[in-house]
CSV table of C-alpha atoms in Angstrom, one decimal:
chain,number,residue,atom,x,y,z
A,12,UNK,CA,0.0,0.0,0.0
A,13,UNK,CA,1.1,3.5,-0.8
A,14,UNK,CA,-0.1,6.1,1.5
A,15,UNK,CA,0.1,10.1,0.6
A,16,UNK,CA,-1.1,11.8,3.6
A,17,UNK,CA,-2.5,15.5,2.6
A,18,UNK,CA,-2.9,18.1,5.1
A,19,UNK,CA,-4.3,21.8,5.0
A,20,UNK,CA,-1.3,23.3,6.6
A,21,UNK,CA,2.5,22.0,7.6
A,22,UNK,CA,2.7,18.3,8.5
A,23,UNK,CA,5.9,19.0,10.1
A,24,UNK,CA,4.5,21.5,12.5
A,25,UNK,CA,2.2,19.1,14.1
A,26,UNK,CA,3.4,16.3,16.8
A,27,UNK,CA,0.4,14.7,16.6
A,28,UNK,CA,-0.1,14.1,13.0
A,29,UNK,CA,3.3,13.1,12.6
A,30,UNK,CA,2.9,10.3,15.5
A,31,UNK,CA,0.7,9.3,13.3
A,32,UNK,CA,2.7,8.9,10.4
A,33,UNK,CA,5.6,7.7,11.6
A,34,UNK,CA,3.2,4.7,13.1
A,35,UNK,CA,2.0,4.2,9.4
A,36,UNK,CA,5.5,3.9,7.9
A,37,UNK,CA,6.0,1.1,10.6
A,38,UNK,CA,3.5,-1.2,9.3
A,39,UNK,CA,4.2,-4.4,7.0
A,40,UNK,CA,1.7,-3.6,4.5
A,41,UNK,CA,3.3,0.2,3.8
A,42,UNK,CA,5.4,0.4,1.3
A,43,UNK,CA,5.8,4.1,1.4
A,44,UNK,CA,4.2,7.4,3.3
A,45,UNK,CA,4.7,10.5,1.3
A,46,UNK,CA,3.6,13.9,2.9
A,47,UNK,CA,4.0,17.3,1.7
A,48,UNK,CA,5.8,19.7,2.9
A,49,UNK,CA,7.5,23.0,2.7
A,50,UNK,CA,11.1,21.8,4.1
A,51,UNK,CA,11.8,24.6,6.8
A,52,UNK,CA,11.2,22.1,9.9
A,53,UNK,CA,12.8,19.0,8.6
A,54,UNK,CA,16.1,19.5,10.6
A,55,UNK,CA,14.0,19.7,14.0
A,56,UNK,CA,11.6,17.1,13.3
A,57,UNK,CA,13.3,14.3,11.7
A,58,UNK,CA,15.9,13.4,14.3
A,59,UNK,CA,12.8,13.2,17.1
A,60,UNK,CA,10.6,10.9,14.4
A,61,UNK,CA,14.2,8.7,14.0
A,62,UNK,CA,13.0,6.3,17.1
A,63,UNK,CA,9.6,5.7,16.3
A,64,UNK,CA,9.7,5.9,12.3
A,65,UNK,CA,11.1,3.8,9.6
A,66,UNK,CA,12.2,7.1,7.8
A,67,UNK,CA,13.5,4.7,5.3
A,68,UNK,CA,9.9,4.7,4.2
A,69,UNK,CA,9.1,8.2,4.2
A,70,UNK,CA,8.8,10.1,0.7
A,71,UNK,CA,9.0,13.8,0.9
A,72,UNK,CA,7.7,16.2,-1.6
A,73,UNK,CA,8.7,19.4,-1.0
A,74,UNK,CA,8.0,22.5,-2.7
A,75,UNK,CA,9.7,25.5,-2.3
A,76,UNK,CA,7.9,28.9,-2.8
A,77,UNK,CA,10.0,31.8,-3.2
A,78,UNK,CA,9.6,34.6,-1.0
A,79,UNK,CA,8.6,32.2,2.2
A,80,UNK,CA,11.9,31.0,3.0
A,81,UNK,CA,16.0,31.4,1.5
A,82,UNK,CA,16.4,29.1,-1.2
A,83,UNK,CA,19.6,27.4,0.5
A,84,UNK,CA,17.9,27.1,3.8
A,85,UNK,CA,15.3,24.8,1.7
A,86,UNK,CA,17.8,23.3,-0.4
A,87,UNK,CA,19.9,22.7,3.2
A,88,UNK,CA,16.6,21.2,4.8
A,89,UNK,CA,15.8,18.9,1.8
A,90,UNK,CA,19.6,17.3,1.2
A,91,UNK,CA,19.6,16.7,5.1
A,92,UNK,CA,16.2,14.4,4.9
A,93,UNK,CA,17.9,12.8,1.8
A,94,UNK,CA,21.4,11.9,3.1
A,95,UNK,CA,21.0,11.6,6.4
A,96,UNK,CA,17.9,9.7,7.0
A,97,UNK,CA,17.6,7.8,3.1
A,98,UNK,CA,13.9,9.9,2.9
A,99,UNK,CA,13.2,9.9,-1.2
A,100,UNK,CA,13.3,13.5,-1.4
A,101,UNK,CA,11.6,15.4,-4.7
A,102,UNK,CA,11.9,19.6,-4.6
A,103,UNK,CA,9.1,21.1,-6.3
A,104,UNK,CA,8.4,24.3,-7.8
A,105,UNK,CA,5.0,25.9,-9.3
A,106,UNK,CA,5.3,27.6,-12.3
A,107,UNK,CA,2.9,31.3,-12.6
A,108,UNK,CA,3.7,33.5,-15.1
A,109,UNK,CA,5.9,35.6,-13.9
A,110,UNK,CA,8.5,33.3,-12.1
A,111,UNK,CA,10.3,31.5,-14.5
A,112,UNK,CA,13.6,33.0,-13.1
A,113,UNK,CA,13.0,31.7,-9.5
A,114,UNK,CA,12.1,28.3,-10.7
A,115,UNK,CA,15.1,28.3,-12.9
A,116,UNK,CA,17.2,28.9,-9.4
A,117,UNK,CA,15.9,26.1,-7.9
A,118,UNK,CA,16.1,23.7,-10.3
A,119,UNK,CA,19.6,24.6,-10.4
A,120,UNK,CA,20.0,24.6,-6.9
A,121,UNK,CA,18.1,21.1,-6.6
A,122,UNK,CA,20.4,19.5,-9.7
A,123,UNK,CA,23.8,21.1,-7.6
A,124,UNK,CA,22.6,19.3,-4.3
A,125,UNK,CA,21.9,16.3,-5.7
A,126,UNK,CA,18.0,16.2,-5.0
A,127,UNK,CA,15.2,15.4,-7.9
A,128,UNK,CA,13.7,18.1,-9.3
A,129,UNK,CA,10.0,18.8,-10.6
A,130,UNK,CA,8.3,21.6,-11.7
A,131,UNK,CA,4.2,21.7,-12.0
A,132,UNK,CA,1.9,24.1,-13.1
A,133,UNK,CA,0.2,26.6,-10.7
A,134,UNK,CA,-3.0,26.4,-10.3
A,135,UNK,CA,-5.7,29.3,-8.6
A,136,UNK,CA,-7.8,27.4,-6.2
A,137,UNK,CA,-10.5,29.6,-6.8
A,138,UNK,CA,-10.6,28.8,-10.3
A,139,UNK,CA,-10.1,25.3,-11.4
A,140,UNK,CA,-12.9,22.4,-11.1
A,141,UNK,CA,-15.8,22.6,-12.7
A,142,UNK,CA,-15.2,27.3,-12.8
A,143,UNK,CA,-12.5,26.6,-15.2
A,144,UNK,CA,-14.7,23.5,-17.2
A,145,UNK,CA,-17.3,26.2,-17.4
A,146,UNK,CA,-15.5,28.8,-18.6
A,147,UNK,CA,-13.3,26.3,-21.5
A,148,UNK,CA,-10.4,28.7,-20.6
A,149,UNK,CA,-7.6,26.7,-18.7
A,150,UNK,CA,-5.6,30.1,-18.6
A,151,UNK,CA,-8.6,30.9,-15.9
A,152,UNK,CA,-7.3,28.3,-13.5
A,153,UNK,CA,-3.8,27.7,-14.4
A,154,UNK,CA,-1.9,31.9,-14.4
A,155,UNK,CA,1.0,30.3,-16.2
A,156,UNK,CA,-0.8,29.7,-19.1
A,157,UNK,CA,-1.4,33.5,-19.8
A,158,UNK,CA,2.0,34.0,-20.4
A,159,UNK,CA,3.0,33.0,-24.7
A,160,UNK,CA,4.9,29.5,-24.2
A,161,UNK,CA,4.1,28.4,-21.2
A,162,UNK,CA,4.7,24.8,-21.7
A,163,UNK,CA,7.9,25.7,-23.2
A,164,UNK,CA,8.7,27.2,-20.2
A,165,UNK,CA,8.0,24.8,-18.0
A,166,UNK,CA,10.4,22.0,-19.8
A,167,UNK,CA,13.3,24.5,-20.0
A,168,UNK,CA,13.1,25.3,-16.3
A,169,UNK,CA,13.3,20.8,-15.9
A,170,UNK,CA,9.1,20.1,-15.9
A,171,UNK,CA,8.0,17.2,-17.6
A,172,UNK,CA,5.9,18.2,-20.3
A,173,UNK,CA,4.1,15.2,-21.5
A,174,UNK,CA,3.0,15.5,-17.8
A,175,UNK,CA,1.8,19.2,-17.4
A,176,UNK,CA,-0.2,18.3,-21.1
A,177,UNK,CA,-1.6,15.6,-19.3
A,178,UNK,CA,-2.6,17.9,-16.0
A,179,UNK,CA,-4.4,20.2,-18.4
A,180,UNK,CA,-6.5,17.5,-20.4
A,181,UNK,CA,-7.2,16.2,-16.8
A,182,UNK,CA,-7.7,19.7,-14.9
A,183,UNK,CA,-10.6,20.9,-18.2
A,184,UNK,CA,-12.8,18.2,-17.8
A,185,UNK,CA,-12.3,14.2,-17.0
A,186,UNK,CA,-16.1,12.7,-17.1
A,187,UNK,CA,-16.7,10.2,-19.3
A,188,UNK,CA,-12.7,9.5,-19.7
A,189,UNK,CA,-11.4,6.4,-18.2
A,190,UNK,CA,-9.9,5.9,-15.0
A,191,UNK,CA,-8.3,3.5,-12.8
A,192,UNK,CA,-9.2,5.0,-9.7
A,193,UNK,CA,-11.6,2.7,-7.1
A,194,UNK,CA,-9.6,-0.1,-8.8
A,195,UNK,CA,-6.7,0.4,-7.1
A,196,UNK,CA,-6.5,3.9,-5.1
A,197,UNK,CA,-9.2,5.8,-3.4
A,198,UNK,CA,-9.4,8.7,-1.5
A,199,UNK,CA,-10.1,9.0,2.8
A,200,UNK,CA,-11.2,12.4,4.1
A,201,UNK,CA,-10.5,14.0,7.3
A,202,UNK,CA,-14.1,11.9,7.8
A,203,UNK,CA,-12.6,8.5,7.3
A,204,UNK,CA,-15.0,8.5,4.6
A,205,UNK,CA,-14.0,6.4,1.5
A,206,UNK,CA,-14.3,8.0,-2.6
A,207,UNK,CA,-13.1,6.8,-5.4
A,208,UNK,CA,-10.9,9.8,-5.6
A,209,UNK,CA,-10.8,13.5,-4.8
A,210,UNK,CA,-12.7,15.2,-6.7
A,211,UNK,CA,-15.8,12.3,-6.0
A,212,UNK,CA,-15.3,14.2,-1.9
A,213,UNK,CA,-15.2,17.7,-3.0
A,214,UNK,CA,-18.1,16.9,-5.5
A,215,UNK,CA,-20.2,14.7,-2.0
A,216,UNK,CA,-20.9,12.3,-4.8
A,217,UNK,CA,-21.4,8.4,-3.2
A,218,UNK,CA,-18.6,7.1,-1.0
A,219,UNK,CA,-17.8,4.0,-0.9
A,220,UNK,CA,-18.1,3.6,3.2
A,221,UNK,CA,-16.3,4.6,6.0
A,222,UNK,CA,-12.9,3.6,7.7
A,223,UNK,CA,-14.1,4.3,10.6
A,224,UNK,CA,-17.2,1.1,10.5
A,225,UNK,CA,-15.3,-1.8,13.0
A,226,UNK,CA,-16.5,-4.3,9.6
A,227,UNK,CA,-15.4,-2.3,6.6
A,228,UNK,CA,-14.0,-3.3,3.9
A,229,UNK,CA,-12.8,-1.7,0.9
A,230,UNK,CA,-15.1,-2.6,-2.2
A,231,UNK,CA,-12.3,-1.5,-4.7
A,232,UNK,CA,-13.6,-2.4,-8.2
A,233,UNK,CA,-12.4,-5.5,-10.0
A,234,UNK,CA,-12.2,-3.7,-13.3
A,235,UNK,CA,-9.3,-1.5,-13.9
A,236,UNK,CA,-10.5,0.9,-16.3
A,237,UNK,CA,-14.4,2.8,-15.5
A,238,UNK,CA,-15.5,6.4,-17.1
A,239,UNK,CA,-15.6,9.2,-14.2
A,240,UNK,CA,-18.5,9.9,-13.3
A,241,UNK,CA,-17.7,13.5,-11.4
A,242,UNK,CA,-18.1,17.1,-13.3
A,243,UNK,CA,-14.9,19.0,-13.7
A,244,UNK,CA,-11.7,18.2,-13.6
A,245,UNK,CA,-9.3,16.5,-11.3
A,246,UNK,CA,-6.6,19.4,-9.5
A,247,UNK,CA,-4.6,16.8,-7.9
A,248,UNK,CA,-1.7,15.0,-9.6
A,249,UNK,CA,-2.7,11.2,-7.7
A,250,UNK,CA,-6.0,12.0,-9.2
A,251,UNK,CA,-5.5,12.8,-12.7
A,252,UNK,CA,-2.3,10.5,-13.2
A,253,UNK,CA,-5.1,7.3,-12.5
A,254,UNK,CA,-6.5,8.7,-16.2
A,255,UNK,CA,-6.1,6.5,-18.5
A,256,UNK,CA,-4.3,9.0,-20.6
A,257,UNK,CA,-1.5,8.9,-18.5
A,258,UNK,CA,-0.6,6.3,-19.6
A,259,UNK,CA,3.2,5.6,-18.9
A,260,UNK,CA,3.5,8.6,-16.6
A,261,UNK,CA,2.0,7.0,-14.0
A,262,UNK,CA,4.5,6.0,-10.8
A,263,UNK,CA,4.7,2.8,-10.5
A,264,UNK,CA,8.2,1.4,-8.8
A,265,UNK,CA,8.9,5.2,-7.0
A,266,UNK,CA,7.7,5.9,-3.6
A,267,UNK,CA,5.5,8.8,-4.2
A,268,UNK,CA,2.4,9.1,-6.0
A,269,UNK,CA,3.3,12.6,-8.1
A,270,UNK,CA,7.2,11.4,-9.4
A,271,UNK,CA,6.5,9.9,-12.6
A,272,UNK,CA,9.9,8.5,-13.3
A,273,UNK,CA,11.3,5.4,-12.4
């Protein structure tokens, strides 16, 4: 199993929450536990997880937004979670239309240390789903694409293209296209109620039960492929890389469900 544990704010700033994930990456049936994260409390945190994780097993994708925090304090953070503790360590960037430079530095930056590198796309919250299906503009939801050769950009500053093209068929509108999701990944919210994926929670379409029932058990589909049946479009990268279109982009012997290459 391959767990990706999303949170509203900083993992690393919560004891509690990271109790809980270092109990998760103890467990025989874990393969990995990837959180998100923007770096800065990595040095304090990791050497008090070291006793009661398997940090071996911890996947770390961190994205570095400029302005919040010095580039090499980031850079700094991330190497130390990489070399010291064996963590599988991607830096990410978001690309807008006016940052290219910054991205470019840490992408450099990243390459120098040693670390992976990705860059995605940026979205506005307020705009994607089914706002930007509506609208049939994907510049509305996605700033970068305002600016003339965006994608262009993107693979010159190290993005994977083939994937961003992907994030944008996905991010339009994915009903009716085929997906793998409910076959073998699903989505828990903060509920412990099970979906088929993301955008089936944000959407309060059917779930498919609830963790939390003492005699649940997961009714994950036997056949791999099944259209989506939710409006919009999916705005998370372990959603829309379950799309049938993603063919070989999708992770399969990494641990982390956004790092497409093996």
């Amino acid at each position: 199993m391959k767990v990706r544990l999303g949170s509203l704010g900083e993992p690393f700033a919560s004891p509690f929450f990271l109790d809980k994930a270092a109990w998760l990456t103890r467990q025989p049936g874990v393969e990995h536990v990837e959180l998100l994260s923007n770096a800065i409390l990595l040095p304090r945190r990791l050497p008090r997880m070291e006793t009661a994780a398997n940090l071996g097993r911890l996947s770390l994708w961190l994205t570095w937004h400029d302005g919040q925090v010095e580039l090499e304090r980031f850079i700094a953070a991330a190497s130390f979670a990489q070399e010291t503790y064996g963590c599988f360590v991607v830096v990410n960037a978001l690309l807008f239309q006016d940052n290219a430079g910054a991205v470019a530095r840490a992408r450099d930056a990243a390459v120098q240390a040693g670390l992976r590198f990705n860059v995605d796309l940026g979205y506005d919250p307020a705009a994607t789903g089914e706002v930007a299906a509506a609208m049939g503009d994907a510049s509305a939801a996605v700033p970068a694409l305002r600016a003339p050769d965006a994608l262009a950009t993107l693979a010159h500053c190290g993005g994977n293209r083939a994937l961003a093209e992907t994030a944008l068929r996905g991010l339009s509108s994915c009903q009716g296209m085929l997906c793998r999701a409910g076959h073998d990944s699903v989505f828990i919210d903060i509920h412990g109620q099970v979906f088929r994926c993301s955008n089936y929670s944000s959407q309060s379409l059917a779930p498919l039960g609830s963790v939390l029932e003492p005699d649940f058990e997961l009714p994950l589909r036997s056949e791999q492929w099944a259209p989506c049946g939710a409006a919009g479009g999916c705005g998370n990268k372990e959603d829309f890389l379950n799309l049938q279109i993603a063919g070989a982009l999708r992770p399969t012997h990494v641990p982390s469900l956004g790092w497409p290459d093996a």
